[in-house]
Short mmCIF file of C-alpha atoms in Angstrom, two decimals:
data_model
loop_
_atom_site.label_atom_id
_atom_site.label_comp_id
_atom_site.label_asym_id
_atom_site.label_seq_id
_atom_site.Cartn_x
_atom_site.Cartn_y
_atom_site.Cartn_z
CA MET A 1 -31.59 -12.88 -18.35
CA SER A 2 -28.70 -15.27 -18.80
CA ASP A 3 -26.89 -17.11 -16.05
CA ILE A 4 -23.34 -15.90 -15.39
CA SER A 5 -22.07 -19.40 -16.13
CA GLU A 6 -23.32 -18.93 -19.70
CA GLN A 7 -21.09 -15.91 -20.25
CA PRO A 8 -18.12 -16.51 -22.56
CA ALA A 9 -14.66 -16.76 -20.98
CA VAL A 10 -12.62 -13.58 -21.12
CA VAL A 11 -10.08 -13.67 -23.91
CA LEU A 12 -7.60 -10.87 -24.43
CA ALA A 13 -7.01 -9.48 -27.90
CA SER A 14 -3.72 -11.37 -28.14
CA GLY A 15 -5.47 -14.64 -27.26
CA GLU A 16 -3.80 -14.83 -23.84
CA ARG A 17 -5.71 -15.52 -20.68
CA PRO A 18 -6.28 -12.71 -18.15
CA THR A 19 -3.70 -12.30 -15.40
CA GLY A 20 -4.80 -13.67 -12.02
CA ILE A 21 -4.17 -11.74 -8.82
CA ASP A 22 -1.36 -14.04 -7.63
CA GLU A 23 0.52 -13.55 -10.87
CA LEU A 24 -0.13 -9.81 -10.81
CA LEU A 25 1.24 -9.54 -7.26
CA GLU A 26 4.33 -11.49 -8.28
CA ARG A 27 4.89 -9.16 -11.25
CA VAL A 28 4.49 -5.90 -9.36
CA ARG A 29 6.57 -7.07 -6.41
CA ALA A 30 9.40 -7.95 -8.78
CA GLY A 31 9.60 -4.26 -9.65
CA TYR A 32 10.81 -3.08 -6.25
CA ARG A 33 12.28 -4.29 -2.96
CA ARG A 34 9.73 -4.80 -0.22
CA ILE A 35 10.77 -4.17 3.37
CA ASP A 36 10.04 -5.83 6.70
CA ALA A 37 8.56 -4.21 9.79
CA ARG A 38 11.85 -3.57 11.57
CA GLU A 39 13.36 -1.83 8.54
CA ALA A 40 10.21 0.28 8.08
CA HIS A 41 10.36 1.27 11.74
CA GLU A 42 14.01 2.32 11.49
CA LEU A 43 13.41 4.27 8.28
CA ALA A 44 10.50 6.13 9.86
CA ARG A 45 12.46 6.87 13.06
CA SER A 46 15.39 8.26 11.10
CA GLY A 47 13.19 10.36 8.81
CA GLY A 48 14.17 8.20 5.86
CA ALA A 49 10.62 7.24 4.85
CA LEU A 50 7.02 8.28 5.11
CA LEU A 51 4.80 5.49 6.44
CA VAL A 52 1.35 5.54 4.81
CA ASP A 53 -1.44 3.46 6.34
CA ILE A 54 -4.10 2.60 3.74
CA ARG A 55 -6.18 0.29 5.96
CA TYR A 56 -9.86 1.07 6.15
CA ALA A 57 -11.30 2.73 9.25
CA ALA A 58 -12.74 -0.41 10.86
CA LEU A 59 -9.31 -2.07 10.90
CA ARG A 60 -7.63 1.03 12.31
CA GLU A 61 -10.29 1.25 15.02
CA ARG A 62 -9.98 -2.46 15.84
CA ASP A 63 -6.19 -2.79 15.79
CA GLY A 64 -4.82 0.69 16.34
CA LEU A 65 -2.42 2.97 14.52
CA ILE A 66 1.28 3.14 13.86
CA PRO A 67 2.56 6.31 15.56
CA GLY A 68 3.70 8.83 12.96
CA ALA A 69 2.12 7.05 10.00
CA VAL A 70 -0.04 9.15 7.70
CA VAL A 71 -3.50 7.67 7.20
CA VAL A 72 -4.68 7.86 3.59
CA GLU A 73 -7.67 5.86 2.40
CA ARG A 74 -6.69 3.60 -0.48
CA ASN A 75 -9.06 5.29 -2.89
CA GLU A 76 -7.31 8.65 -2.26
CA LEU A 77 -3.70 7.44 -2.24
CA GLU A 78 -2.59 8.57 -5.68
CA TRP A 79 -4.23 12.00 -5.31
CA ARG A 80 -2.62 12.54 -1.91
CA LEU A 81 0.92 11.41 -2.81
CA ASP A 82 1.33 12.73 -6.36
CA PRO A 83 3.84 15.58 -5.90
CA GLN A 84 2.27 17.34 -8.91
CA GLY A 85 -1.32 16.88 -7.76
CA SER A 86 -3.56 19.66 -6.54
CA HIS A 87 -4.80 17.48 -3.63
CA ARG A 88 -1.40 16.29 -2.41
CA LEU A 89 -0.41 16.05 1.22
CA PRO A 90 2.21 18.51 2.48
CA GLU A 91 4.53 15.49 2.92
CA ALA A 92 4.34 14.72 -0.83
CA THR A 93 7.32 16.94 -1.57
CA GLY A 94 8.82 15.26 -4.62
CA HIS A 95 9.21 12.14 -6.70
CA ASP A 96 12.25 11.08 -4.66
CA LEU A 97 10.12 10.65 -1.52
CA ARG A 98 10.56 7.24 0.11
CA VAL A 99 7.06 5.92 0.84
CA VAL A 100 6.24 2.70 2.70
CA VAL A 101 2.63 1.70 2.07
CA ILE A 102 1.00 -0.36 4.81
CA CYS A 103 -2.23 -2.33 4.51
CA ASN A 104 -3.51 -5.01 6.86
CA GLU A 105 -1.54 -8.04 5.62
CA GLY A 106 0.69 -6.83 2.77
CA TYR A 107 -1.39 -7.54 -0.33
CA ALA A 108 -3.28 -4.35 -1.21
CA SER A 109 -0.18 -2.35 -0.33
CA SER A 110 1.79 -4.10 -3.07
CA LEU A 111 -0.70 -2.97 -5.70
CA ALA A 112 -0.75 0.51 -4.16
CA ALA A 113 3.05 0.77 -4.28
CA ALA A 114 3.02 -0.28 -7.94
CA SER A 115 0.48 2.45 -8.65
CA LEU A 116 2.73 5.02 -6.96
CA HIS A 117 5.60 3.85 -9.17
CA GLN A 118 3.45 4.70 -12.18
CA LEU A 119 3.18 8.25 -10.82
CA GLY A 120 6.97 8.49 -10.71
CA LEU A 121 7.43 7.69 -7.01
CA ARG A 122 10.13 5.11 -7.79
CA ARG A 123 11.20 4.75 -4.14
CA ALA A 124 7.74 3.62 -3.04
CA THR A 125 7.58 0.20 -1.44
CA ASP A 126 5.34 -1.74 0.91
CA LEU A 127 5.54 -3.57 4.18
CA VAL A 128 5.78 -7.36 3.97
CA GLY A 129 2.96 -8.73 6.10
CA GLY A 130 1.40 -5.28 6.58
CA PHE A 131 0.19 -3.95 9.90
CA GLN A 132 -0.17 -7.46 11.28
CA ALA A 133 3.58 -8.05 10.81
CA TRP A 134 4.33 -4.70 12.46
CA ARG A 135 2.25 -5.64 15.48
CA ALA A 136 3.68 -9.18 15.62
CA GLU A 137 7.18 -7.66 15.85
CA GLY A 138 6.08 -5.76 18.95
CA LEU A 139 6.61 -2.37 17.29
CA PRO A 140 4.74 0.68 18.60
CA VAL A 141 0.97 0.80 18.13
CA GLU A 142 -1.41 3.35 19.58
CA ALA A 143 -5.16 3.20 20.03
CA ALA A 144 -7.21 4.84 17.31
CA ARG A 145 -8.88 8.06 18.36
CA PRO A 146 -12.68 8.10 18.15
#
């Protein structure tokens, strides 16, 4: 068995190097306008956006929930929000739906929002700083139910 350090470096067909995560985040975030916690709160209160919490259960149990946010595990997000999908949520009414994806700190949510864009949800965005920014702003949080 060979050591992983002996494996050849990944080279793309075009001879370019693979994209790193920081560069990928920069690219996907350039494709839409991210919003801050206060704007997300106002959009949700006015019915202008659906907040979608993709944090895993342990984080929700530890830190709480955003009242009114729909909880969708990250690995189910596309199936639940695709308006054409057979497993969609009732809230996934059309491609014009404004979705604000929320993760813990605002990294995974950027990739999730980009994925939703690929499904035609062009108004999808994410929360800068994630749940932690929401909480730091003093916005409503409720305890997770057991």
